[in-house]
Amino acid sequence: MQENEKPVIFIPFGATGDLMRIKVLPALFELFTQGSLPKNFRAIGFSHRNMDAQAFRGHVREMIETYKGKAISPEALLTFTTLFDFVRGEFDEVSAYQALRQKIAETEKELGASANILFYFSVAPQFYGKIAAQLKDADLLEEHTDAWTRVVIEKPFGTDGKSAQALEESLAGAFKEEQMYRIDHYLAKEVVRNNPRQFFLHDLTEPYGKEIESIRIELLEEIGVEKRGAFYDPLGAFRDVGQNHILEVLAFLIMEEPSDVTPPSIRSARAKALEALPIFTSQEVAKHTFRGQYEGYRTIPNVDPQSHTETYYKILLTLTDERWSGVSVVMESGKRVGPAHKEITVTLKNGEKRVSSLESKVHYTGEYTTLILEALRGDQTFFISKEEVAAMWRFADPILQTWHTGNPELQSYTPDTREIVQKSKEIENS
């Protein structure tokens, strides 16, 4: 049986949640309309929502219509929804996993072959370990010689190094590293896919510190936190996009040329680049970082009225490894800081600036379409390894710990202006 004809069962946990509605389902529907899904594809949603399979199919249809609009083929949408089944249950409910096992068996019988299984954890990270343990106890993770089992895991991968390690241990009790696909949609962006090292460094020679003055990565957003207060307030701007998205983009730029183009080699090169980042002392955090919060943030529903969560930050560091010694890196991100501005800028010592946009030509749908397809194909190149997760937290923890003590002081800024961006330049000029 050819790989594209091999049955695949996609099993999202949190199947009725926002992540499914906004990102995952539209991406699946896009793959379906392109004819890119495996020929014998089925999905079994798992959620605590009180509904049956028919109601869930109606829910899938409504989610697609809401997100994609009415300009879609009714026939295609109807066919798409028939691919879905449903199991209702709590994440720690043993009987629900037995029902899921039975549903998988029924689906495989219908398809006439054992199926590849792709689990998708579209839930809060505190449930990951619980779900993984239940799947293992229900014997749902046993791989067969003719079928694979994989899991896609969404960020955040912990809230600090300690919790990230605990999360990894809970997942490792059920899944092997080669089965885990830690997703970061920034790794589907065009600038990353097109080899940023080739774009920025193609005519430069090592050590790059001789020719490069600075690297700047900016993710400035016009939008605010809006209705995401409960999610955002425990995280803040740095945990939300800096400790992951921006560091991964930086790793792709400064990593050494991989020994080959296989996923393990590329992921290893990224991890080594992240491990080489200098670690700040508390004094360096106070001097070389800046953080702010826009006025009105504390009035957002589910935000602590005394919140000290940053909605803007800037970090200035100087690379110290032999290839990049002396090159300064500015990492900056914020919400409601005026018009959106997302780009990488490499400035040479001769004054030349090399700029590449981080704006998506496609919305989340296109990025998730790419990554889900790669998970189905078993390509981990653009998924994050456990070594990368550990290295990112190794860099981030000292910064967050010092911020927690009140250093540097959290600055207030007028929303929808570049006020805080201008003010933060003081750390670049100090």
Coordinates of C-alpha atoms in Angstrom, one line a residue:
M1 CA 0.0 0.0 0.0
Q2 CA 1.4 3.4 -1.0
E3 CA 2.0 5.9 1.8
N4 CA -0.7 8.3 0.6
E5 CA -3.2 5.4 0.6
K6 CA -2.4 4.3 4.1
P7 CA -5.3 5.2 6.5
V8 CA -4.6 8.1 8.8
I9 CA -6.7 8.9 11.9
F10 CA -6.3 12.5 13.2
I11 CA -7.3 12.8 16.9
P12 CA -7.4 16.3 18.3
F13 CA -7.9 16.8 22.0
G14 CA -9.8 20.0 22.7
A15 CA -11.6 19.5 19.5
T16 CA -14.2 22.2 20.1
G17 CA -11.8 24.9 21.3
D18 CA -10.5 28.1 19.8
L19 CA -7.2 26.7 18.5
M20 CA -9.1 24.1 16.5
R21 CA -11.5 26.8 15.2
I22 CA -8.9 29.4 14.3
K23 CA -5.9 27.4 13.1
V24 CA -6.2 23.6 12.9
L25 CA -9.6 23.0 11.2
P26 CA -9.1 25.7 8.5
A27 CA -5.7 24.2 7.8
L28 CA -7.2 20.7 7.5
F29 CA -10.0 22.0 5.2
E30 CA -7.4 23.7 3.1
L31 CA -5.4 20.5 2.7
F32 CA -8.7 18.6 1.9
T33 CA -9.7 21.0 -0.9
Q34 CA -6.1 20.8 -2.3
G35 CA -6.3 17.1 -2.3
S36 CA -3.2 16.9 0.0
L37 CA -4.7 14.9 2.8
P38 CA -4.0 11.1 2.7
K39 CA -6.6 9.3 0.6
N40 CA -8.0 7.4 3.6
F41 CA -8.1 10.2 6.1
R42 CA -10.4 10.3 9.1
A43 CA -10.7 12.4 12.3
I44 CA -12.0 11.6 15.7
G45 CA -12.5 14.7 17.9
F46 CA -12.1 14.4 21.7
S47 CA -13.7 17.0 23.9
H48 CA -15.7 17.4 27.2
R49 CA -18.4 19.2 25.3
N50 CA -21.8 17.4 25.6
M51 CA -22.5 16.3 22.0
D52 CA -22.6 13.3 19.7
A53 CA -20.9 12.7 16.4
Q54 CA -23.7 14.3 14.3
A55 CA -23.6 17.4 16.5
F56 CA -19.8 17.6 16.2
R57 CA -20.0 17.4 12.4
G58 CA -22.4 20.4 12.5
H59 CA -19.9 22.2 14.8
V60 CA -17.1 21.5 12.4
R61 CA -19.2 22.9 9.5
E62 CA -20.0 26.0 11.5
M63 CA -16.4 26.6 12.5
I64 CA -15.2 26.3 8.9
E65 CA -18.0 28.6 7.7
T66 CA -17.3 31.2 10.4
Y67 CA -13.5 31.3 9.7
K68 CA -13.5 30.8 5.9
G69 CA -16.6 32.7 5.1
K70 CA -19.5 31.6 2.9
A71 CA -17.4 31.5 -0.3
I72 CA -16.7 27.8 0.0
S73 CA -18.2 24.8 -1.8
P74 CA -21.1 23.4 0.1
E75 CA -20.4 20.0 -1.4
A76 CA -16.8 20.0 -0.4
L77 CA -17.7 21.1 3.1
L78 CA -20.3 18.4 3.4
T79 CA -17.8 15.7 2.3
F80 CA -15.2 17.1 4.7
T81 CA -17.5 16.9 7.7
T82 CA -18.3 13.3 7.0
L83 CA -14.7 12.4 7.8
F84 CA -15.2 13.4 11.4
D85 CA -16.3 11.3 14.4
F86 CA -16.4 12.2 18.0
V87 CA -15.7 10.9 21.6
R88 CA -17.0 12.9 24.6
G89 CA -14.9 12.7 27.8
E90 CA -12.8 14.4 30.3
F91 CA -9.0 14.3 29.9
D92 CA -8.7 12.1 33.0
E93 CA -11.7 9.9 32.4
V94 CA -10.6 6.3 31.8
S95 CA -13.8 5.2 30.2
A96 CA -13.5 7.9 27.6
Y97 CA -10.2 6.5 26.4
Q98 CA -11.7 3.0 26.2
A99 CA -14.4 4.6 24.0
L100 CA -11.7 6.2 21.9
R101 CA -9.9 2.9 21.5
Q102 CA -13.2 1.3 20.4
K103 CA -13.8 4.2 17.9
I104 CA -10.4 3.8 16.4
A105 CA -10.9 0.0 16.0
E106 CA -14.3 0.7 14.3
T107 CA -12.7 3.2 11.9
E108 CA -9.8 0.8 11.0
K109 CA -12.4 -1.9 10.3
E110 CA -14.3 0.5 8.0
L111 CA -11.0 1.4 6.2
G112 CA -9.9 -2.2 6.0
A113 CA -6.4 -1.7 7.4
S114 CA -4.5 -0.6 10.5
A115 CA -4.1 3.2 10.5
N116 CA -1.4 5.7 11.2
I117 CA -2.4 7.8 14.2
L118 CA -1.7 11.6 14.6
F119 CA -2.8 12.9 18.0
Y120 CA -3.0 16.7 18.3
F121 CA -2.9 18.3 21.8
S122 CA -5.1 21.4 21.2
V123 CA -5.4 22.0 24.9
A124 CA -3.7 23.9 27.7
P125 CA -0.2 22.4 28.6
Q126 CA -1.2 21.4 32.1
F127 CA -3.3 18.6 30.5
Y128 CA -0.5 17.2 28.3
G129 CA 0.9 14.8 30.8
K130 CA -2.5 13.7 31.9
I131 CA -3.6 12.9 28.3
A132 CA -0.3 11.2 27.5
A133 CA -0.6 8.9 30.6
Q134 CA -4.2 8.0 29.8
L135 CA -3.3 7.2 26.2
K136 CA -0.5 4.9 27.3
D137 CA -2.6 3.2 30.0
A138 CA -5.3 2.6 27.3
D139 CA -2.7 0.9 25.0
L140 CA -3.3 3.6 22.4
L141 CA 0.4 4.3 21.8
E142 CA 1.6 0.9 20.7
E143 CA 3.2 1.3 17.2
H144 CA 2.8 -1.5 14.7
T145 CA 5.4 -2.4 12.1
D146 CA 3.1 -1.1 9.4
A147 CA 1.7 2.0 11.1
W148 CA 3.1 5.0 13.0
T149 CA 1.8 7.0 16.0
R150 CA 2.8 10.7 16.4
V151 CA 1.7 13.7 18.5
V152 CA 1.6 17.4 17.7
I153 CA 2.2 19.6 20.8
E154 CA 1.4 23.3 21.0
K155 CA 3.4 25.9 22.9
P156 CA 4.0 27.1 25.5
F157 CA 6.4 24.3 26.4
G158 CA 6.4 25.2 30.1
T159 CA 6.6 28.6 31.8
D160 CA 10.2 28.3 32.9
G161 CA 13.0 25.7 32.7
K162 CA 11.8 23.7 35.6
S163 CA 8.2 23.3 34.3
A164 CA 9.5 22.6 30.8
Q165 CA 11.6 19.8 32.2
A166 CA 8.6 18.4 34.1
L167 CA 6.5 18.6 30.9
E168 CA 9.1 16.8 28.9
E169 CA 9.3 14.0 31.5
S170 CA 5.5 13.6 31.5
L171 CA 5.5 13.3 27.7
A172 CA 8.6 11.1 27.5
G173 CA 6.8 8.5 29.7
A174 CA 4.5 7.9 26.8
F175 CA 6.1 9.2 23.6
K176 CA 9.6 8.8 22.0
E177 CA 11.3 12.0 20.9
E178 CA 10.9 10.9 17.2
Q179 CA 7.1 10.8 17.8
M180 CA 6.8 14.3 19.2
Y181 CA 6.2 17.3 16.9
R182 CA 6.5 20.5 19.0
I183 CA 4.9 23.1 16.7
D184 CA 5.9 26.8 16.3
H185 CA 4.1 28.4 13.4
Y186 CA 7.0 30.9 12.9
L187 CA 9.0 28.0 11.5
A188 CA 6.6 27.9 8.6
K189 CA 7.3 31.5 7.6
E190 CA 8.9 32.1 4.2
V191 CA 12.0 33.8 5.5
V192 CA 12.8 30.8 7.6
R193 CA 12.0 28.3 4.9
N194 CA 14.2 30.1 2.4
N195 CA 17.4 29.8 4.5
P196 CA 18.0 33.1 6.2
R197 CA 21.7 32.4 6.4
Q198 CA 21.9 32.3 2.6
F199 CA 19.9 35.6 2.3
F200 CA 21.9 37.5 4.9
L201 CA 25.3 35.9 4.9
H202 CA 25.9 34.6 1.3
D203 CA 28.8 36.9 0.5
L204 CA 30.3 37.3 4.0
T205 CA 33.1 35.2 5.5
E206 CA 33.6 34.0 9.0
P207 CA 34.1 35.2 11.6
Y208 CA 31.0 37.3 10.9
G209 CA 31.9 39.8 13.7
K210 CA 34.4 41.3 11.3
E211 CA 31.7 42.5 8.9
I212 CA 28.4 42.5 10.9
E213 CA 27.5 45.3 13.3
S214 CA 24.1 44.1 14.5
I215 CA 21.1 41.8 14.1
R216 CA 17.6 43.1 14.9
I217 CA 14.5 41.0 15.1
E218 CA 11.3 43.0 15.6
L219 CA 7.7 41.8 16.1
L220 CA 5.7 44.9 16.7
E221 CA 2.0 44.4 16.7
E222 CA -0.9 46.8 16.2
I223 CA -3.4 44.5 18.0
G224 CA -3.7 44.2 21.7
V225 CA -4.5 41.3 24.1
E226 CA -8.3 41.8 23.4
K227 CA -10.2 38.8 24.8
R228 CA -7.1 36.7 25.7
G229 CA -6.5 38.1 29.1
A230 CA -6.7 34.7 30.9
F231 CA -4.2 33.2 28.5
Y232 CA -1.9 36.2 28.2
D233 CA -1.5 37.6 31.7
P234 CA 0.4 34.6 33.2
L235 CA 2.7 34.7 30.2
G236 CA 3.5 38.2 28.9
A237 CA 5.2 39.3 25.7
F238 CA 8.5 37.6 26.2
R239 CA 7.0 34.1 27.0
D240 CA 4.4 34.6 24.3
V241 CA 6.7 35.3 21.3
G242 CA 10.2 36.1 22.5
Q243 CA 11.3 32.9 24.3
N244 CA 10.1 30.9 21.3
H245 CA 9.4 32.6 18.0
I246 CA 12.2 35.2 18.1
L247 CA 14.8 32.8 19.5
E248 CA 14.0 30.2 16.9
V249 CA 14.4 32.8 14.1
L250 CA 17.7 33.9 15.6
A251 CA 18.9 30.3 15.8
F252 CA 18.2 29.7 12.1
L253 CA 20.3 32.8 11.3
I254 CA 23.3 32.2 13.6
M255 CA 23.6 28.4 13.5
E256 CA 26.5 26.7 11.9
E257 CA 26.0 25.0 8.6
P258 CA 24.5 21.6 9.4
S259 CA 26.6 18.5 8.6
D260 CA 23.8 17.4 6.2
V261 CA 20.2 18.5 5.5
T262 CA 18.5 15.8 7.5
P263 CA 16.1 16.8 10.3
P264 CA 18.3 15.7 13.1
S265 CA 21.3 17.6 11.8
I266 CA 19.3 20.8 11.3
R267 CA 17.6 20.6 14.7
S268 CA 21.0 19.9 16.4
A269 CA 22.5 23.0 14.7
R270 CA 19.7 25.2 16.0
A271 CA 20.0 23.8 19.5
K272 CA 23.8 24.4 19.5
A273 CA 23.2 28.0 18.4
L274 CA 20.8 28.6 21.2
E275 CA 23.0 26.9 23.8
A276 CA 25.8 29.3 22.8
L277 CA 23.8 32.4 23.7
P278 CA 25.3 34.4 26.6
I279 CA 23.4 34.1 29.9
F280 CA 22.6 37.4 31.6
T281 CA 23.4 38.2 35.3
S282 CA 20.7 40.1 37.2
Q283 CA 22.8 43.3 36.7
E284 CA 22.9 42.7 33.0
V285 CA 19.2 42.1 32.9
A286 CA 18.6 45.5 34.6
K287 CA 20.9 47.2 32.2
H288 CA 20.3 45.5 28.8
T289 CA 16.5 44.8 28.9
F290 CA 13.4 47.0 28.9
R291 CA 9.8 46.2 29.5
G292 CA 6.5 48.1 29.4
Q293 CA 2.7 47.7 29.7
Y294 CA 0.2 49.6 27.8
E295 CA -2.3 51.8 29.6
G296 CA -5.7 50.1 30.0
Y297 CA -4.2 46.6 30.0
R298 CA -5.2 46.0 33.6
T299 CA -8.8 46.6 32.8
I300 CA -9.0 43.7 30.4
P301 CA -11.3 40.9 31.6
N302 CA -9.3 38.1 33.4
V303 CA -6.2 40.3 33.8
D304 CA -5.0 41.0 37.4
P305 CA -5.9 44.6 38.3
Q306 CA -2.3 44.9 39.8
S307 CA -0.7 42.9 36.9
H308 CA 3.0 43.5 36.2
T309 CA 2.9 41.5 33.0
E310 CA 4.9 43.1 30.2
T311 CA 3.1 43.8 26.9
Y312 CA 6.3 45.1 25.4
Y313 CA 9.9 44.2 25.8
K314 CA 13.3 44.8 24.3
I315 CA 16.5 42.7 24.9
L316 CA 20.0 43.8 23.9
L317 CA 22.7 41.1 23.9
T318 CA 26.2 40.8 22.5
L319 CA 27.2 37.4 20.9
T320 CA 30.4 35.9 22.3
D321 CA 31.1 32.7 20.4
E322 CA 34.0 32.8 18.0
R323 CA 32.0 33.1 14.8
W324 CA 29.8 36.0 16.0
S325 CA 31.9 37.6 18.6
G326 CA 31.0 41.3 19.2
V327 CA 27.8 41.3 17.1
S328 CA 24.9 42.9 19.0
V329 CA 21.4 41.4 18.8
V330 CA 18.3 43.4 19.5
M331 CA 15.1 41.4 20.1
E332 CA 11.9 43.4 20.4
S333 CA 8.2 42.7 20.6
G334 CA 5.1 44.4 21.8
K335 CA 1.3 44.8 21.5
R336 CA -0.5 48.0 20.6
V337 CA 2.6 49.8 19.6
G338 CA 1.3 51.4 16.4
P339 CA 1.3 49.9 12.9
A340 CA 2.5 46.3 12.7
H341 CA 6.2 46.0 11.9
K342 CA 7.8 42.5 11.7
E343 CA 11.2 42.1 10.2
I344 CA 14.8 41.0 10.5
T345 CA 17.5 43.6 9.9
V346 CA 21.2 42.7 9.6
T347 CA 23.4 45.8 9.6
L348 CA 26.9 45.6 8.3
K349 CA 29.8 47.7 9.6
N350 CA 29.9 49.5 6.3
G351 CA 26.4 50.8 6.9
E352 CA 24.6 48.4 4.5
K353 CA 21.3 47.1 5.9
R354 CA 19.8 43.7 4.8
V355 CA 16.2 43.4 5.6
S356 CA 13.7 40.6 5.4
S357 CA 10.0 40.7 6.4
L358 CA 8.5 38.4 9.0
E359 CA 5.0 39.3 7.9
S360 CA 3.1 36.3 6.6
K361 CA 1.8 36.3 3.0
V362 CA -0.7 33.8 4.3
H363 CA -2.5 33.8 7.6
Y364 CA -2.2 31.1 10.3
T365 CA -4.0 28.7 7.9
G366 CA -1.1 28.5 5.5
E367 CA 1.4 28.1 8.2
Y368 CA -0.5 25.3 9.9
T369 CA -1.3 23.7 6.5
T370 CA 2.5 23.4 6.0
L371 CA 3.3 22.1 9.4
I372 CA 0.4 19.6 9.7
L373 CA 1.3 18.2 6.3
E374 CA 5.0 17.8 7.5
A375 CA 3.8 16.0 10.6
L376 CA 1.8 13.6 8.5
R377 CA 4.9 13.0 6.3
G378 CA 7.1 12.5 9.4
D379 CA 9.4 15.5 8.7
Q380 CA 10.6 17.0 12.0
T381 CA 12.9 19.6 10.4
F382 CA 10.7 22.6 11.3
F383 CA 9.5 21.3 14.7
I384 CA 11.3 22.1 17.9
S385 CA 13.5 19.5 19.7
K386 CA 13.7 19.0 23.4
E387 CA 17.2 20.3 23.3
E388 CA 16.0 23.6 21.8
V389 CA 13.3 23.9 24.4
A390 CA 15.9 23.5 27.2
A391 CA 18.3 26.0 25.6
M392 CA 15.6 28.6 25.1
W393 CA 14.6 28.4 28.8
R394 CA 18.3 28.5 29.9
F395 CA 18.5 31.9 28.2
A396 CA 15.1 33.1 29.3
D397 CA 14.9 32.1 32.9
P398 CA 17.5 34.7 34.3
I399 CA 15.7 37.5 32.5
L400 CA 12.2 36.5 33.8
Q401 CA 13.5 35.9 37.3
T402 CA 15.1 39.4 37.5
W403 CA 12.0 41.0 36.0
H404 CA 10.0 39.3 38.8
T405 CA 12.0 41.3 41.3
G406 CA 11.0 44.6 39.6
N407 CA 14.2 45.1 37.6
P408 CA 14.1 47.0 35.3
E409 CA 11.1 48.9 36.3
L410 CA 7.9 48.2 34.3
Q411 CA 7.2 51.3 32.1
S412 CA 3.6 52.4 31.2
Y413 CA 3.0 53.5 27.6
T414 CA 0.3 55.1 25.5
P415 CA -1.3 52.4 23.3
D416 CA -1.3 52.7 19.5
T417 CA 1.8 54.8 19.4
R418 CA 5.6 54.2 19.1
E419 CA 6.1 55.9 22.4
I420 CA 7.6 52.9 24.2
V421 CA 9.7 51.9 21.2
Q422 CA 11.4 55.3 21.3
K423 CA 11.8 55.2 25.0
S424 CA 13.4 51.8 25.0
K425 CA 16.2 53.0 22.8
E426 CA 17.9 54.2 26.0
I427 CA 19.3 50.6 26.5
E428 CA 20.9 50.7 23.1
N429 CA 22.6 54.0 23.8
S430 CA 23.8 53.2 27.3

